[in-house]
PDB file of C-alpha atoms and ligand atoms in Angstrom:
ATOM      1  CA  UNK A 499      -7.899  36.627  -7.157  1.00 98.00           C
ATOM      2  CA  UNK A 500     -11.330  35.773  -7.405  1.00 98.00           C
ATOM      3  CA  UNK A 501     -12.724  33.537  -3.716  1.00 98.00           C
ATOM      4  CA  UNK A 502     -14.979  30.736  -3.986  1.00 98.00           C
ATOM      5  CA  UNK A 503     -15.806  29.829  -0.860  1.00 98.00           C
ATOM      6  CA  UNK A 504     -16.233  25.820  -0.354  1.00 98.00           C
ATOM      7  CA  UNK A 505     -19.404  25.220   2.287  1.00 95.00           C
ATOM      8  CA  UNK A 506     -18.320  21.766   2.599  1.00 93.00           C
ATOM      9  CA  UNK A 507     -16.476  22.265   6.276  1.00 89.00           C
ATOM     10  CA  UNK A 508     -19.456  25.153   7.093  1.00 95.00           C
ATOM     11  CA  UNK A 509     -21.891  24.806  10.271  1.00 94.00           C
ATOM     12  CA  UNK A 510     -24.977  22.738   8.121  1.00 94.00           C
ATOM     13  CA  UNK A 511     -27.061  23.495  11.583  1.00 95.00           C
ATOM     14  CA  UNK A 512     -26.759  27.041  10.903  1.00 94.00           C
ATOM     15  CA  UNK A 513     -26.543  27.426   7.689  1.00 94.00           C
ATOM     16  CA  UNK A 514     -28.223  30.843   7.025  1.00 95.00           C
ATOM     17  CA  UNK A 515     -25.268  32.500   9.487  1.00 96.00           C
ATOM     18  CA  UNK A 516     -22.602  31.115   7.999  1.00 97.00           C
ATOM     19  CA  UNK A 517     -23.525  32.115   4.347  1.00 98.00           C
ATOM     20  CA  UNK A 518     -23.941  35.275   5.790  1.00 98.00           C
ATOM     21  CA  UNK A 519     -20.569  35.266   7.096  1.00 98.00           C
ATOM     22  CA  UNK A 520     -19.080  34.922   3.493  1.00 98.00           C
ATOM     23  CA  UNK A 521     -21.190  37.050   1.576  1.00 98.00           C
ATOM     24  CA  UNK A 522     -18.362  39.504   0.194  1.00 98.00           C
ATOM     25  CA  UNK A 523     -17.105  36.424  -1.888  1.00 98.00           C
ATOM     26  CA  UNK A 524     -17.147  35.973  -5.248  1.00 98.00           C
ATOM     27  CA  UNK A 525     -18.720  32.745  -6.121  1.00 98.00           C
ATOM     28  CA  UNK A 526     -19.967  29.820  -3.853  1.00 98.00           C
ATOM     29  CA  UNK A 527     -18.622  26.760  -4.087  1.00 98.00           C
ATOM     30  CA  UNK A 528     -20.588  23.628  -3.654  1.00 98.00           C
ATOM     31  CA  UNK A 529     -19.452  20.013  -3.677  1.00 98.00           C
ATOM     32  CA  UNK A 530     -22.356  16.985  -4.459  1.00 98.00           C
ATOM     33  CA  UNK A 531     -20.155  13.909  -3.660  1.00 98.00           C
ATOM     34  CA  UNK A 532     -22.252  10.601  -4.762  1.00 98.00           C
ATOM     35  CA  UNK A 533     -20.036   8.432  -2.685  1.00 98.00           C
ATOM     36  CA  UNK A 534     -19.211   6.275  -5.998  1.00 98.00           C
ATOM     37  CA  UNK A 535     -16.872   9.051  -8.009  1.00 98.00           C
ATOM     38  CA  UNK A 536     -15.412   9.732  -4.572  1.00 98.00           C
ATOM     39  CA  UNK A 537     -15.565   7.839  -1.598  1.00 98.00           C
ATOM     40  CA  UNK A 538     -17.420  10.403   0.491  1.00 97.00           C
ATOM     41  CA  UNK A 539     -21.269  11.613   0.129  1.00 98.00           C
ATOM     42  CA  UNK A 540     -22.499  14.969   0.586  1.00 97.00           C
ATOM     43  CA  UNK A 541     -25.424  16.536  -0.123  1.00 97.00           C
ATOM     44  CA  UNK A 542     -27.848  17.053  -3.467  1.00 98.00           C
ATOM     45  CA  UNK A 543     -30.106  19.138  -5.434  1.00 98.00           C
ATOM     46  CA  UNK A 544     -32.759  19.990  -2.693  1.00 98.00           C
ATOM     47  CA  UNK A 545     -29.895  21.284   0.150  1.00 97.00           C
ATOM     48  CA  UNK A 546     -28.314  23.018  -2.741  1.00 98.00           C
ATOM     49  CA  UNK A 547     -31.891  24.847  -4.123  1.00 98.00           C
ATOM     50  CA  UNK A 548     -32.016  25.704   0.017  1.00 97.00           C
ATOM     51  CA  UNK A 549     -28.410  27.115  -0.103  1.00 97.00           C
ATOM     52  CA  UNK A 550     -29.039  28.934  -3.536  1.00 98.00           C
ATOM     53  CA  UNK A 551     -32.062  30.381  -1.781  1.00 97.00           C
ATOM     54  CA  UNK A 552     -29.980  31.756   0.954  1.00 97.00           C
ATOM     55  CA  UNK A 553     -27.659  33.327  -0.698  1.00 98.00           C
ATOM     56  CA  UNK A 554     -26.658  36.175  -3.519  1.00 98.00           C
ATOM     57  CA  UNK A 555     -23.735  34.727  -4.871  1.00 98.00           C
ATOM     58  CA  UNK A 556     -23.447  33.157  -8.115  1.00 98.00           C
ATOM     59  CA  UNK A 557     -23.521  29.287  -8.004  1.00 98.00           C
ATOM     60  CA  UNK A 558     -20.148  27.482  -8.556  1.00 98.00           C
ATOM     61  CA  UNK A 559     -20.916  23.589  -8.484  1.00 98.00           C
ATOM     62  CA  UNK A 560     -18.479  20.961  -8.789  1.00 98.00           C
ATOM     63  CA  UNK A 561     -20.004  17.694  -9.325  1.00 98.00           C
ATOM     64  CA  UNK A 562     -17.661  14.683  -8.215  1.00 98.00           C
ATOM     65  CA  UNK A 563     -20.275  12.305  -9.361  1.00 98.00           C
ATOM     66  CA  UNK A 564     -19.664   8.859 -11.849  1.00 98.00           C
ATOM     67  CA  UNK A 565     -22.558  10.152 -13.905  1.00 98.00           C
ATOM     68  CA  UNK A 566     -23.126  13.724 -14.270  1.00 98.00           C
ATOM     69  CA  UNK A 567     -25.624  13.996 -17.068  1.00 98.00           C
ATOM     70  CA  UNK A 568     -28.735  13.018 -15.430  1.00 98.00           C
ATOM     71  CA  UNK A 569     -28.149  15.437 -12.212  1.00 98.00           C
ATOM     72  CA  UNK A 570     -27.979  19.061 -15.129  1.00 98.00           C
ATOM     73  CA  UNK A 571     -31.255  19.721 -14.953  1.00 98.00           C
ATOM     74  CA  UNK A 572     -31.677  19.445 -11.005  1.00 98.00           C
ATOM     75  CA  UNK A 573     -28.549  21.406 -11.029  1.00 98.00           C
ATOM     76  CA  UNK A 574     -29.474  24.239 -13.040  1.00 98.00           C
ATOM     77  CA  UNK A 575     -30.515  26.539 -10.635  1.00 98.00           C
ATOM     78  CA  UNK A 576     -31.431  30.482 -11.660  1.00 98.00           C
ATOM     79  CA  UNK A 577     -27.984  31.218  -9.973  1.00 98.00           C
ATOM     80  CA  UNK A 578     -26.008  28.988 -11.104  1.00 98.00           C
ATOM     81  CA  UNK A 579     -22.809  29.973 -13.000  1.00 98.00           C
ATOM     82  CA  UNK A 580     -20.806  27.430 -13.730  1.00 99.00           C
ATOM     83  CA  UNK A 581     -21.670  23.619 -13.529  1.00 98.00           C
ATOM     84  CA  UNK A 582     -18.431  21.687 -13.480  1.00 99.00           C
ATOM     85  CA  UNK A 583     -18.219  17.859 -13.972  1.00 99.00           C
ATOM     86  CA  UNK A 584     -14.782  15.516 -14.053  1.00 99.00           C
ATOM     87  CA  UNK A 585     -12.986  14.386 -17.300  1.00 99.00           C
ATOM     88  CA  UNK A 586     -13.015  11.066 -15.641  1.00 98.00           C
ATOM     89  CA  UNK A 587     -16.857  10.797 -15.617  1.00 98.00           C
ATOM     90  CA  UNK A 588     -19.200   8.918 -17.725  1.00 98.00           C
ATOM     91  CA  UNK A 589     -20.483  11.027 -20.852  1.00 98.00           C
ATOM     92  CA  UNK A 590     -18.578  13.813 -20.842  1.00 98.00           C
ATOM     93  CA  UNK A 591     -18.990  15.482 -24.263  1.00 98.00           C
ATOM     94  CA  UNK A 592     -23.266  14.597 -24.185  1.00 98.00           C
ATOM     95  CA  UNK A 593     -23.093  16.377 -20.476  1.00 99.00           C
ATOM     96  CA  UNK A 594     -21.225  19.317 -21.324  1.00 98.00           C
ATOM     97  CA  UNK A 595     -23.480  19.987 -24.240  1.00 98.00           C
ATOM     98  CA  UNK A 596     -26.525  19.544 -21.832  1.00 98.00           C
ATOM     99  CA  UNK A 597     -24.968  22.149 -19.677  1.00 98.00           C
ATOM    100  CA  UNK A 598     -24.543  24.347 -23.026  1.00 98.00           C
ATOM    101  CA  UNK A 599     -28.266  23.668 -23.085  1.00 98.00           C
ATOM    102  CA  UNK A 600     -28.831  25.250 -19.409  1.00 98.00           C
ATOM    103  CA  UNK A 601     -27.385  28.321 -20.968  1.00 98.00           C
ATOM    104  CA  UNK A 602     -25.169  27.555 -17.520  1.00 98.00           C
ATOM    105  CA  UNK A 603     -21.058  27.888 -17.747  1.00 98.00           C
ATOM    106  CA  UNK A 604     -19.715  24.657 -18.418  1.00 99.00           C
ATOM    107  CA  UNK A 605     -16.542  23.778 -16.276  1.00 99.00           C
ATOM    108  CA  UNK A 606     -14.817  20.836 -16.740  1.00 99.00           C
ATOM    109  CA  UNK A 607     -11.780  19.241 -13.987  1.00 99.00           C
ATOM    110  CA  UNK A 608      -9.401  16.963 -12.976  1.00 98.00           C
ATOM    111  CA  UNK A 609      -8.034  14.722 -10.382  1.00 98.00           C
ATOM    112  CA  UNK A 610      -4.452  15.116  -9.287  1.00 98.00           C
ATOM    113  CA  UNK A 611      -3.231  11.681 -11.256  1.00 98.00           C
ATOM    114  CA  UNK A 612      -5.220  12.652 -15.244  1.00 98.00           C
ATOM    115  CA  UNK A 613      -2.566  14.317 -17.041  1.00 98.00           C
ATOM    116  CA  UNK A 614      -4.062  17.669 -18.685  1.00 98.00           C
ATOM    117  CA  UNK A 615      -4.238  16.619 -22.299  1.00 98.00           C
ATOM    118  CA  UNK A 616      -7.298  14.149 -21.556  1.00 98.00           C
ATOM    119  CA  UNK A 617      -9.455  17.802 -20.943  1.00 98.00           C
ATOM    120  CA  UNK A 618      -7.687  18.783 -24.266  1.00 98.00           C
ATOM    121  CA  UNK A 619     -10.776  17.593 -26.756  1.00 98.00           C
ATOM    122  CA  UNK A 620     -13.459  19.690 -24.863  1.00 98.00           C
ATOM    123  CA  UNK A 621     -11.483  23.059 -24.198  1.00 98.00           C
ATOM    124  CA  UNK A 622     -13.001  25.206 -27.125  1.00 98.00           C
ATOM    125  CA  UNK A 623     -16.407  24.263 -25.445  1.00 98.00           C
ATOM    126  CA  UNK A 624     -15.575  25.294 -21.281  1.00 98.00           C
ATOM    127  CA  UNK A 625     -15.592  28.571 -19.638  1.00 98.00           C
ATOM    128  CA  UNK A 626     -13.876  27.009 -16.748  1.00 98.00           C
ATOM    129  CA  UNK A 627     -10.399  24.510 -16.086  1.00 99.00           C
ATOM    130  CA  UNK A 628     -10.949  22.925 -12.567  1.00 99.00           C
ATOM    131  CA  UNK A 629      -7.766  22.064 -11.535  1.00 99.00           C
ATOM    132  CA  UNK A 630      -7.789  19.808  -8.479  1.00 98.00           C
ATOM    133  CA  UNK A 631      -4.945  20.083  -6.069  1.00 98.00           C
ATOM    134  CA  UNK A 632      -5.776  17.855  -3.587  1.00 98.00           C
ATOM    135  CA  UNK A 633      -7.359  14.301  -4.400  1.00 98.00           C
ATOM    136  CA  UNK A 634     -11.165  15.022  -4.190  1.00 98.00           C
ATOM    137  CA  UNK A 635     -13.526  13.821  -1.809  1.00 96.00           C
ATOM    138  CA  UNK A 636     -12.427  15.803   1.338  1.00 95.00           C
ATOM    139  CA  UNK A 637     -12.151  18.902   2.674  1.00 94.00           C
ATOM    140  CA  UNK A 638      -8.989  19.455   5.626  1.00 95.00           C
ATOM    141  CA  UNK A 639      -5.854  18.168   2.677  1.00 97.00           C
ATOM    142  CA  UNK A 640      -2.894  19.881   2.021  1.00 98.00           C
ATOM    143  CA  UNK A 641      -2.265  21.898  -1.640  1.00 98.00           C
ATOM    144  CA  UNK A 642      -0.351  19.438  -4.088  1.00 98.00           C
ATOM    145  CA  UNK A 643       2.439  22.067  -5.528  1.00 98.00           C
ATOM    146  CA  UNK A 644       3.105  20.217  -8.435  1.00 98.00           C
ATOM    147  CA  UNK A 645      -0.472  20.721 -10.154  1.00 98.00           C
ATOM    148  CA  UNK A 646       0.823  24.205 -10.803  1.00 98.00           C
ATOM    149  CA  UNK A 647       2.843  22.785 -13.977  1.00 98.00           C
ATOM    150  CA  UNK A 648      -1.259  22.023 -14.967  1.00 98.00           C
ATOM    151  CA  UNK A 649      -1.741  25.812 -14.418  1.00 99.00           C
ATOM    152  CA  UNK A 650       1.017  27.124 -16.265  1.00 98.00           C
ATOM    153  CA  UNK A 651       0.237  24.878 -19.078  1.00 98.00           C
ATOM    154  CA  UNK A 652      -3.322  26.142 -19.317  1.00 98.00           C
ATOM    155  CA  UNK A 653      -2.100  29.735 -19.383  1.00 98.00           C
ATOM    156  CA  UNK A 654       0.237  28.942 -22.083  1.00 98.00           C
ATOM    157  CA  UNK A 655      -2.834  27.011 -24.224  1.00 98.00           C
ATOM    158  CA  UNK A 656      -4.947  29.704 -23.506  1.00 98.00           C
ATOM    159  CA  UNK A 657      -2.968  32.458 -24.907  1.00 98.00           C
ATOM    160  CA  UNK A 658      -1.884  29.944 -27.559  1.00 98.00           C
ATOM    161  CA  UNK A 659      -5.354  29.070 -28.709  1.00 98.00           C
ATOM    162  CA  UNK A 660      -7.132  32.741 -28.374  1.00 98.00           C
ATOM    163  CA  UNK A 661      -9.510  31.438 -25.697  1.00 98.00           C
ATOM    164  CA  UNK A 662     -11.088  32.782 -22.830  1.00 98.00           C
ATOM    165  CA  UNK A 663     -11.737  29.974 -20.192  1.00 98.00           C
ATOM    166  CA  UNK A 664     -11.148  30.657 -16.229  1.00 99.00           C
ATOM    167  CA  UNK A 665      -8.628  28.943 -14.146  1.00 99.00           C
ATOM    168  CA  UNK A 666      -9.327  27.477 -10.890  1.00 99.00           C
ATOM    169  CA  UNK A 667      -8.166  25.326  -8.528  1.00 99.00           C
ATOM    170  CA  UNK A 668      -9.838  23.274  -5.322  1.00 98.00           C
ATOM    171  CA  UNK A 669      -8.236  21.891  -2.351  1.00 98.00           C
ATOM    172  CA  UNK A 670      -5.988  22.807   0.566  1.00 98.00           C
ATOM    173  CA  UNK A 671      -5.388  26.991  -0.630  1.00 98.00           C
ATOM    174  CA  UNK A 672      -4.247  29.264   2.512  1.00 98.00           C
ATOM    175  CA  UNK A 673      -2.820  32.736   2.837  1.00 98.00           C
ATOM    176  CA  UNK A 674       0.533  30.856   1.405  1.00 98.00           C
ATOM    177  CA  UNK A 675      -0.539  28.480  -1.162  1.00 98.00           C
ATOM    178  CA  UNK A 676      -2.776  31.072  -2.755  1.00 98.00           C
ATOM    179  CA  UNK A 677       0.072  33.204  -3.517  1.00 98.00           C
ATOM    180  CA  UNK A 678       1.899  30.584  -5.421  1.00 98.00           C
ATOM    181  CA  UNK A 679      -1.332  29.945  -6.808  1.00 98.00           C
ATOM    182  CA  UNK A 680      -1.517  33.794  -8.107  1.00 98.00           C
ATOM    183  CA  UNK A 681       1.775  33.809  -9.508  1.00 98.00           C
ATOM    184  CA  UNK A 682       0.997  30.655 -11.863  1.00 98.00           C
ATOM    185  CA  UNK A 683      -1.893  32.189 -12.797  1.00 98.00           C
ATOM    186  CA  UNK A 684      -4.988  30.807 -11.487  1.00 99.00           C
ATOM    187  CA  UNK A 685      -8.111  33.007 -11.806  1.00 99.00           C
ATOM    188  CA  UNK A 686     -10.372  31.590  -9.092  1.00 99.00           C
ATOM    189  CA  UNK A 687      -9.767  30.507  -5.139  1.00 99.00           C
ATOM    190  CA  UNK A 688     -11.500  27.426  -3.813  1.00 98.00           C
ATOM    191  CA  UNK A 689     -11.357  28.065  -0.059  1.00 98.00           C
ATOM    192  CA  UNK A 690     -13.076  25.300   2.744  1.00 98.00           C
ATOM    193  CA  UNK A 691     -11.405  24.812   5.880  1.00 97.00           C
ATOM    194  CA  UNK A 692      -8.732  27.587   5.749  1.00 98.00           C
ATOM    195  CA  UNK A 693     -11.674  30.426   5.618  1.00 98.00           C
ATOM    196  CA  UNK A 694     -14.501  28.283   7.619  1.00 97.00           C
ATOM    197  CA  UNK A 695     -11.492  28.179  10.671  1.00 96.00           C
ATOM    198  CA  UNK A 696     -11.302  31.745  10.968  1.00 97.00           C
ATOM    199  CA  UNK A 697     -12.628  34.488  13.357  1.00 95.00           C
ATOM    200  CA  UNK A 698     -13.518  36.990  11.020  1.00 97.00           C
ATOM    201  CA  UNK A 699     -14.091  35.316   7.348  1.00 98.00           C
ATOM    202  CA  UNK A 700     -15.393  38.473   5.535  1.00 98.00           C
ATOM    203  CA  UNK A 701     -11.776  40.622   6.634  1.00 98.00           C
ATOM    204  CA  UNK A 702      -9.856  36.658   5.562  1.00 98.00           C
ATOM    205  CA  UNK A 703     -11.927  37.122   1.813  1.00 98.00           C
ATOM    206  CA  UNK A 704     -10.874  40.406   1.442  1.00 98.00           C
ATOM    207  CA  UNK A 705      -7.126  39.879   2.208  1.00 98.00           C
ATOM    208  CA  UNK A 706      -7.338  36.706   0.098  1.00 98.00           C
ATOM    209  CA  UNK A 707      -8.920  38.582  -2.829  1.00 98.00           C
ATOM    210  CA  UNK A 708      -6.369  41.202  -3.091  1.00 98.00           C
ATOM    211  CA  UNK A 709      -3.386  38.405  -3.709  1.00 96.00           C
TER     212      UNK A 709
HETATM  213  C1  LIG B1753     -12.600  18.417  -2.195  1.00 54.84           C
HETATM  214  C2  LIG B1753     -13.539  19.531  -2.531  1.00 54.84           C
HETATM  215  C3  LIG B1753     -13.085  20.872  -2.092  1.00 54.84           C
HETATM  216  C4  LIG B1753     -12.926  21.047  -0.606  1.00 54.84           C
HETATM  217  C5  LIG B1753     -11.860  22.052  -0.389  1.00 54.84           C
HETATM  218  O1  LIG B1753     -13.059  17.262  -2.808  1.00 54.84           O
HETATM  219  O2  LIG B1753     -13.724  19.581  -3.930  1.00 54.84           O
HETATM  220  O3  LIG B1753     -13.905  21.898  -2.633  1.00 54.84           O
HETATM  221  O4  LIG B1753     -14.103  21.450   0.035  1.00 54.84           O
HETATM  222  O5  LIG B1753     -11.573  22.108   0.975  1.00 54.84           O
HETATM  223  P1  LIG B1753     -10.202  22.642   1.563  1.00 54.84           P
HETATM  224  O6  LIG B1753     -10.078  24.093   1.164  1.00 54.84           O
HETATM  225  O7  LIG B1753     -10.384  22.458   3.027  1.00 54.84           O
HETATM  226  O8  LIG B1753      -9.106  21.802   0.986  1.00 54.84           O
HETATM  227 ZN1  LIG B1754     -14.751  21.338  -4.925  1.00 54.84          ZN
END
């Protein structure tokens, strides 16, 4: 399993530490709330361009914001991999092809409640299936089980269809819930609270990335 470690529930007052603390990962995971998509704000382009310059890990950034197009550019940093933005948002099909643009990885998710056929008209065009499992906004919620019928579905279209786009999910994985993740065949780890709680978060990383 690949990690993405989410920095949402990380030490902001010392910052530099705790990235260094999670290094071993395999993508960082970054949440810009705008406090209209979700009702919680977090942080934007400038603490993000400080994070990116912090770290050596590829960029994963979900944006939980109403209107995603105008933040691409400010988003599109040299190390950013994958720019994800919600089914639910504004201008979906003119963002993604701005992303396209970026020559960044163009993810695309959904909240627990959108059934998975509205992401069904941009899947030829993604290299990444977001699939929440807790309600976003908040880091701290426990995993929602039943989003792995989502999962298995998008392992079944992508063999189907001959395409190559990653699965991942966000929200409330743990040593348990990641293994049930794993055996319905998600590709990539979103981990906040879980690995931010522990002693030793580079030997919890490993362990995690060998499920
Ligand atoms: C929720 C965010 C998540 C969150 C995950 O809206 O998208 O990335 O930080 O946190 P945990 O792992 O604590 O559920
Ligand atoms: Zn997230």
């Amino acid at each position: 399993m690949k990690i993405a470690p989410s920095v949402l529930t990380a030490d902001f007052s010392h910052l530099s530490t705790e990235l260094e603390t999670i290094a071993n990962a395999d993508l960082l995971h970054l949440d810009i709330m705008d406090g209209h998509f979700v009702p919680n704000i977090s942080f934007g382009p400038a603490i993000t361009k400080s994070i990116h310059d912090q770290t050596h890990l590829p960029l994963d950034i979900h944006l939980m914001v109403s209107d995603p197009l105008q933040w691409v550019p400010k988003f599109a940093f040299e190390q950013t991999k994958y720019l994800t933005i919600h089914v639910e948002a504004n201008h979906v099909s003119e963002t993604i092809q701005a992303i396209r643009k970026e020559h960044i990885g163009v993810g695309i998710s959904l909240k627990p409640k959108t059934p998975l056929r509205a992401i069904i008209p941009y899947i030829n065009e993604v290299s990444l299936v977001l699939v929440m499992t807790v309600e976003p906004g908040f880091g701290g919620q426990s995993f929602m089980i039943e989003m792995m019928e989502k999962v298995k579905e998008l392992v079944e279209l992508r063999k189907r269809e001959g395409l190559h786009f990653l699965i991942e999910i966000d929200g409330g994985v743990n040593e348990e819930t990641i293994q049930i993740a794993k055996s319905s065949g998600v590709d990539i780890a979103v981990v906040g609270s879980y690995l931010f709680n522990q002693e030793d978060r580079h030997q919890m990383i490993e362990a995690l990335k060998c499920v």
